Amino acid sequence: MKVISTKIPDVKVIMPDIFKDDRGYFFESFNQKNFNEAIGSKINFVQDNESKSKKGVLRGMHYQKQPFSQGKLIHVNHGEIFDVALDIRKESPTYGEWVSEILSADNKKQLWIPEGFAHGFLALSEEVKVIYKTTQFYSKNHEKTIKYNDKKFNIKWPEMTQYFLSDNDKNAVSLIED
């Protein structure tokens, strides 16, 4: 696999090696040993999640507070998303900065988002299925959501006729209010 650093060095784009022939393709979507070597630390995933969304669904910006902060390894197995990682580590030199990546079933890119980041995505295709691994179990009591359009961070989401948001995302607060 090939690992590409983003403008926030802790967030990585992972490009698996894809083997294609006239029958189709094969790739290893995850290998613990290779992943840990590529990231440079021992990461332990404890949960896999899958979501299905229609075009225009915006999910985010979600994170969990300590001691349930989650690292996430995101990939798409159907459709295409605009995926965003927002650095909310107050001691970080990249605090408040965000990076985005187009993840799709076609490009097979994965995005590694370590603990201390809020995460969100926008479904770009008619239907999207997103699968992601987490380093910590879900904890409703530690779950937080930042406004997807918080002016402090000025995330440049692709324009859509309409964004479809959950009630939780509609009622999210600015990180300053958190």
PDB file of C-alpha atoms in Angstrom:
ATOM      1  CA  MET A   1       0.000   0.000   0.000  1.00  0.00           C
ATOM      2  CA  LYS A   2       1.006   3.586  -0.516  1.00  0.00           C
ATOM      3  CA  VAL A   3       0.586   6.123   2.302  1.00  0.00           C
ATOM      4  CA  ILE A   4       0.279   9.830   1.511  1.00  0.00           C
ATOM      5  CA  SER A   5       0.487  12.537   4.178  1.00  0.00           C
ATOM      6  CA  THR A   6      -2.016  15.365   3.981  1.00  0.00           C
ATOM      7  CA  LYS A   7      -1.387  19.008   4.939  1.00  0.00           C
ATOM      8  CA  ILE A   8      -2.147  17.817   8.495  1.00  0.00           C
ATOM      9  CA  PRO A   9       0.625  15.212   8.807  1.00  0.00           C
ATOM     10  CA  ASP A  10      -1.256  12.934  11.242  1.00  0.00           C
ATOM     11  CA  VAL A  11      -4.088  12.421   8.720  1.00  0.00           C
ATOM     12  CA  LYS A  12      -3.095   9.952   6.001  1.00  0.00           C
ATOM     13  CA  VAL A  13      -4.511   8.841   2.668  1.00  0.00           C
ATOM     14  CA  ILE A  14      -3.997   5.124   2.174  1.00  0.00           C
ATOM     15  CA  MET A  15      -3.895   3.721  -1.343  1.00  0.00           C
ATOM     16  CA  PRO A  16      -4.075  -0.073  -1.407  1.00  0.00           C
ATOM     17  CA  ASP A  17      -2.269  -2.086  -4.044  1.00  0.00           C
ATOM     18  CA  ILE A  18      -4.921  -3.205  -6.544  1.00  0.00           C
ATOM     19  CA  PHE A  19      -4.398  -6.257  -8.725  1.00  0.00           C
ATOM     20  CA  LYS A  20      -6.578  -6.167 -11.856  1.00  0.00           C
ATOM     21  CA  ASP A  21      -7.056  -8.535 -14.739  1.00  0.00           C
ATOM     22  CA  ASP A  22      -9.819  -9.442 -17.162  1.00  0.00           C
ATOM     23  CA  ARG A  23     -11.738 -11.218 -14.361  1.00  0.00           C
ATOM     24  CA  GLY A  24     -11.931  -8.136 -12.129  1.00  0.00           C
ATOM     25  CA  TYR A  25      -9.691  -7.041  -9.282  1.00  0.00           C
ATOM     26  CA  PHE A  26      -8.354  -7.965  -5.847  1.00  0.00           C
ATOM     27  CA  PHE A  27      -6.957  -5.836  -3.066  1.00  0.00           C
ATOM     28  CA  GLU A  28      -6.211  -6.235   0.604  1.00  0.00           C
ATOM     29  CA  SER A  29      -8.513  -3.684   2.258  1.00  0.00           C
ATOM     30  CA  PHE A  30      -6.811  -3.966   5.644  1.00  0.00           C
ATOM     31  CA  ASN A  31      -3.702  -5.574   7.108  1.00  0.00           C
ATOM     32  CA  GLN A  32      -2.957  -4.723  10.765  1.00  0.00           C
ATOM     33  CA  LYS A  33       0.816  -5.213  10.475  1.00  0.00           C
ATOM     34  CA  ASN A  34       1.175  -3.142   7.291  1.00  0.00           C
ATOM     35  CA  PHE A  35      -1.149  -0.424   8.599  1.00  0.00           C
ATOM     36  CA  ASN A  36       0.782  -0.039  11.877  1.00  0.00           C
ATOM     37  CA  GLU A  37       4.085   0.147   9.989  1.00  0.00           C
ATOM     38  CA  ALA A  38       2.673   2.752   7.595  1.00  0.00           C
ATOM     39  CA  ILE A  39       1.225   4.921  10.379  1.00  0.00           C
ATOM     40  CA  GLY A  40       4.259   4.487  12.622  1.00  0.00           C
ATOM     41  CA  SER A  41       2.378   3.397  15.731  1.00  0.00           C
ATOM     42  CA  LYS A  42       0.411   0.456  17.058  1.00  0.00           C
ATOM     43  CA  ILE A  43      -3.257   1.024  16.333  1.00  0.00           C
ATOM     44  CA  ASN A  44      -5.919  -1.338  17.645  1.00  0.00           C
ATOM     45  CA  PHE A  45      -9.342  -1.265  16.013  1.00  0.00           C
ATOM     46  CA  VAL A  46     -12.288  -2.441  18.123  1.00  0.00           C
ATOM     47  CA  GLN A  47     -15.370  -1.762  16.010  1.00  0.00           C
ATOM     48  CA  ASP A  48     -16.456  -1.625  12.357  1.00  0.00           C
ATOM     49  CA  ASN A  49     -19.361   0.597  11.277  1.00  0.00           C
ATOM     50  CA  GLU A  50     -21.268   0.959   8.022  1.00  0.00           C
ATOM     51  CA  SER A  51     -23.615   3.704   6.879  1.00  0.00           C
ATOM     52  CA  LYS A  52     -25.757   4.077   3.792  1.00  0.00           C
ATOM     53  CA  SER A  53     -26.669   7.564   2.562  1.00  0.00           C
ATOM     54  CA  LYS A  54     -28.422   9.170  -0.354  1.00  0.00           C
ATOM     55  CA  LYS A  55     -26.974  12.057  -2.347  1.00  0.00           C
ATOM     56  CA  GLY A  56     -26.770  15.256  -0.314  1.00  0.00           C
ATOM     57  CA  VAL A  57     -26.659  13.573   3.109  1.00  0.00           C
ATOM     58  CA  LEU A  58     -24.135  15.411   5.259  1.00  0.00           C
ATOM     59  CA  ARG A  59     -22.989  13.580   8.375  1.00  0.00           C
ATOM     60  CA  GLY A  60     -20.805  15.515  10.750  1.00  0.00           C
ATOM     61  CA  MET A  61     -18.793  16.899  12.285  1.00  0.00           C
ATOM     62  CA  HIS A  62     -18.677  14.085  14.871  1.00  0.00           C
ATOM     63  CA  TYR A  63     -16.200  13.131  17.564  1.00  0.00           C
ATOM     64  CA  GLN A  64     -16.069  11.572  21.016  1.00  0.00           C
ATOM     65  CA  LYS A  65     -14.462  13.086  24.105  1.00  0.00           C
ATOM     66  CA  GLN A  66     -11.855  11.252  26.189  1.00  0.00           C
ATOM     67  CA  PRO A  67     -11.605   8.580  27.371  1.00  0.00           C
ATOM     68  CA  PHE A  68     -13.607   7.443  24.310  1.00  0.00           C
ATOM     69  CA  SER A  69     -11.867   9.495  21.603  1.00  0.00           C
ATOM     70  CA  GLN A  70     -11.822   7.536  18.352  1.00  0.00           C
ATOM     71  CA  GLY A  71      -9.350   7.117  15.553  1.00  0.00           C
ATOM     72  CA  LYS A  72     -11.099   6.138  12.308  1.00  0.00           C
ATOM     73  CA  LEU A  73     -10.092   4.404   9.102  1.00  0.00           C
ATOM     74  CA  ILE A  74     -12.698   5.341   6.476  1.00  0.00           C
ATOM     75  CA  HIS A  75     -13.385   3.808   3.063  1.00  0.00           C
ATOM     76  CA  VAL A  76     -16.267   3.676   0.601  1.00  0.00           C
ATOM     77  CA  ASN A  77     -17.437   0.421  -0.954  1.00  0.00           C
ATOM     78  CA  HIS A  78     -20.270   1.957  -3.028  1.00  0.00           C
ATOM     79  CA  GLY A  79     -20.518   5.514  -4.378  1.00  0.00           C
ATOM     80  CA  GLU A  80     -18.483   8.614  -3.568  1.00  0.00           C
ATOM     81  CA  ILE A  81     -18.081  11.022  -0.639  1.00  0.00           C
ATOM     82  CA  PHE A  82     -16.358  14.274   0.231  1.00  0.00           C
ATOM     83  CA  ASP A  83     -14.660  13.284   3.500  1.00  0.00           C
ATOM     84  CA  VAL A  84     -13.424  15.826   6.066  1.00  0.00           C
ATOM     85  CA  ALA A  85     -11.117  15.622   9.096  1.00  0.00           C
ATOM     86  CA  LEU A  86     -11.000  18.656  11.422  1.00  0.00           C
ATOM     87  CA  ASP A  87      -8.157  18.984  13.945  1.00  0.00           C
ATOM     88  CA  ILE A  88      -9.672  19.825  17.357  1.00  0.00           C
ATOM     89  CA  ARG A  89      -6.552  19.081  19.417  1.00  0.00           C
ATOM     90  CA  LYS A  90      -6.052  22.381  21.236  1.00  0.00           C
ATOM     91  CA  GLU A  91      -2.286  21.786  21.692  1.00  0.00           C
ATOM     92  CA  SER A  92      -1.771  20.954  18.012  1.00  0.00           C
ATOM     93  CA  PRO A  93       0.002  23.350  15.617  1.00  0.00           C
ATOM     94  CA  THR A  94      -2.773  22.506  13.106  1.00  0.00           C
ATOM     95  CA  TYR A  95      -5.664  23.132  15.559  1.00  0.00           C
ATOM     96  CA  GLY A  96      -8.738  24.324  13.671  1.00  0.00           C
ATOM     97  CA  GLU A  97      -7.406  23.240  10.271  1.00  0.00           C
ATOM     98  CA  TRP A  98      -9.203  20.690   8.138  1.00  0.00           C
ATOM     99  CA  VAL A  99      -8.384  18.420   5.246  1.00  0.00           C
ATOM    100  CA  SER A 100     -10.685  16.767   2.761  1.00  0.00           C
ATOM    101  CA  GLU A 101     -10.443  13.878   0.357  1.00  0.00           C
ATOM    102  CA  ILE A 102     -12.743  12.364  -2.230  1.00  0.00           C
ATOM    103  CA  LEU A 103     -13.203   8.707  -1.289  1.00  0.00           C
ATOM    104  CA  SER A 104     -15.006   6.390  -3.657  1.00  0.00           C
ATOM    105  CA  ALA A 105     -15.570   2.773  -4.542  1.00  0.00           C
ATOM    106  CA  ASP A 106     -13.679   3.496  -7.763  1.00  0.00           C
ATOM    107  CA  ASN A 107     -10.533   5.106  -6.301  1.00  0.00           C
ATOM    108  CA  LYS A 108     -10.454   2.762  -3.260  1.00  0.00           C
ATOM    109  CA  LYS A 109      -8.692   5.424  -1.179  1.00  0.00           C
ATOM    110  CA  GLN A 110      -8.927   5.182   2.595  1.00  0.00           C
ATOM    111  CA  LEU A 111      -8.541   8.029   5.073  1.00  0.00           C
ATOM    112  CA  TRP A 112      -6.850   7.523   8.446  1.00  0.00           C
ATOM    113  CA  ILE A 113      -8.114  10.070  10.987  1.00  0.00           C
ATOM    114  CA  PRO A 114      -6.441   9.761  14.399  1.00  0.00           C
ATOM    115  CA  GLU A 115      -7.946  10.578  17.785  1.00  0.00           C
ATOM    116  CA  GLY A 116      -8.488  14.290  18.401  1.00  0.00           C
ATOM    117  CA  PHE A 117     -10.246  14.997  15.113  1.00  0.00           C
ATOM    118  CA  ALA A 118     -13.873  15.641  14.245  1.00  0.00           C
ATOM    119  CA  HIS A 119     -15.062  13.770  11.165  1.00  0.00           C
ATOM    120  CA  GLY A 120     -17.802  14.317   8.619  1.00  0.00           C
ATOM    121  CA  PHE A 121     -18.720  13.529   5.055  1.00  0.00           C
ATOM    122  CA  LEU A 122     -21.072  14.541   2.272  1.00  0.00           C
ATOM    123  CA  ALA A 123     -22.594  11.910  -0.043  1.00  0.00           C
ATOM    124  CA  LEU A 124     -21.809  12.945  -3.632  1.00  0.00           C
ATOM    125  CA  SER A 125     -23.361  10.031  -5.532  1.00  0.00           C
ATOM    126  CA  GLU A 126     -26.982   8.852  -5.627  1.00  0.00           C
ATOM    127  CA  GLU A 127     -26.210   6.194  -3.016  1.00  0.00           C
ATOM    128  CA  VAL A 128     -23.173   5.755  -0.790  1.00  0.00           C
ATOM    129  CA  LYS A 129     -22.022   3.021   1.555  1.00  0.00           C
ATOM    130  CA  VAL A 130     -19.256   4.040   3.949  1.00  0.00           C
ATOM    131  CA  ILE A 131     -17.391   1.565   6.127  1.00  0.00           C
ATOM    132  CA  TYR A 132     -15.067   2.629   8.893  1.00  0.00           C
ATOM    133  CA  LYS A 133     -13.028   1.064  11.652  1.00  0.00           C
ATOM    134  CA  THR A 134     -12.751   2.765  15.055  1.00  0.00           C
ATOM    135  CA  THR A 135     -10.123   2.554  17.786  1.00  0.00           C
ATOM    136  CA  GLN A 136     -12.678   2.999  20.569  1.00  0.00           C
ATOM    137  CA  PHE A 137     -16.215   1.787  21.152  1.00  0.00           C
ATOM    138  CA  TYR A 138     -19.153   4.127  20.611  1.00  0.00           C
ATOM    139  CA  SER A 139     -20.200   5.990  23.770  1.00  0.00           C
ATOM    140  CA  LYS A 140     -23.364   8.073  23.582  1.00  0.00           C
ATOM    141  CA  ASN A 141     -22.305   9.954  26.758  1.00  0.00           C
ATOM    142  CA  HIS A 142     -19.058  11.090  25.077  1.00  0.00           C
ATOM    143  CA  GLU A 143     -20.463  11.845  21.620  1.00  0.00           C
ATOM    144  CA  LYS A 144     -20.201  15.450  20.378  1.00  0.00           C
ATOM    145  CA  THR A 145     -21.135  17.207  17.159  1.00  0.00           C
ATOM    146  CA  ILE A 146     -19.761  20.485  15.792  1.00  0.00           C
ATOM    147  CA  LYS A 147     -21.773  22.531  13.295  1.00  0.00           C
ATOM    148  CA  TYR A 148     -20.787  21.415   9.808  1.00  0.00           C
ATOM    149  CA  ASN A 149     -20.773  25.091   8.771  1.00  0.00           C
ATOM    150  CA  ASP A 150     -19.084  26.533  11.871  1.00  0.00           C
ATOM    151  CA  LYS A 151     -17.624  29.846  10.699  1.00  0.00           C
ATOM    152  CA  LYS A 152     -14.566  29.338  12.898  1.00  0.00           C
ATOM    153  CA  PHE A 153     -13.383  26.504  10.623  1.00  0.00           C
ATOM    154  CA  ASN A 154     -14.924  27.536   7.287  1.00  0.00           C
ATOM    155  CA  ILE A 155     -15.052  24.048   5.778  1.00  0.00           C
ATOM    156  CA  LYS A 156     -15.626  24.353   2.030  1.00  0.00           C
ATOM    157  CA  TRP A 157     -18.311  21.724   1.403  1.00  0.00           C
ATOM    158  CA  PRO A 158     -19.272  21.009  -2.204  1.00  0.00           C
ATOM    159  CA  GLU A 159     -22.442  22.859  -3.148  1.00  0.00           C
ATOM    160  CA  MET A 160     -25.641  20.842  -3.319  1.00  0.00           C
ATOM    161  CA  THR A 161     -29.243  21.832  -3.991  1.00  0.00           C
ATOM    162  CA  GLN A 162     -29.980  20.609  -0.471  1.00  0.00           C
ATOM    163  CA  TYR A 163     -28.087  19.066   2.426  1.00  0.00           C
ATOM    164  CA  PHE A 164     -29.905  16.350   4.358  1.00  0.00           C
ATOM    165  CA  LEU A 165     -28.974  16.451   8.053  1.00  0.00           C
ATOM    166  CA  SER A 166     -29.963  14.395  11.089  1.00  0.00           C
ATOM    167  CA  ASP A 167     -31.608  16.274  13.984  1.00  0.00           C
ATOM    168  CA  ASN A 168     -28.350  15.851  15.905  1.00  0.00           C
ATOM    169  CA  ASP A 169     -26.384  17.518  13.090  1.00  0.00           C
ATOM    170  CA  LYS A 170     -28.997  20.285  12.656  1.00  0.00           C
ATOM    171  CA  ASN A 171     -28.750  21.122  16.375  1.00  0.00           C
ATOM    172  CA  ALA A 172     -24.960  20.953  16.614  1.00  0.00           C
ATOM    173  CA  VAL A 173     -23.065  23.715  18.364  1.00  0.00           C
ATOM    174  CA  SER A 174     -19.969  25.701  17.529  1.00  0.00           C
ATOM    175  CA  LEU A 175     -16.852  24.193  19.061  1.00  0.00           C
ATOM    176  CA  ILE A 176     -16.508  27.438  21.053  1.00  0.00           C
ATOM    177  CA  GLU A 177     -19.883  26.702  22.713  1.00  0.00           C
ATOM    178  CA  ASP A 178     -18.849  23.133  23.571  1.00  0.00           C
TER     179      ASP A 178
END
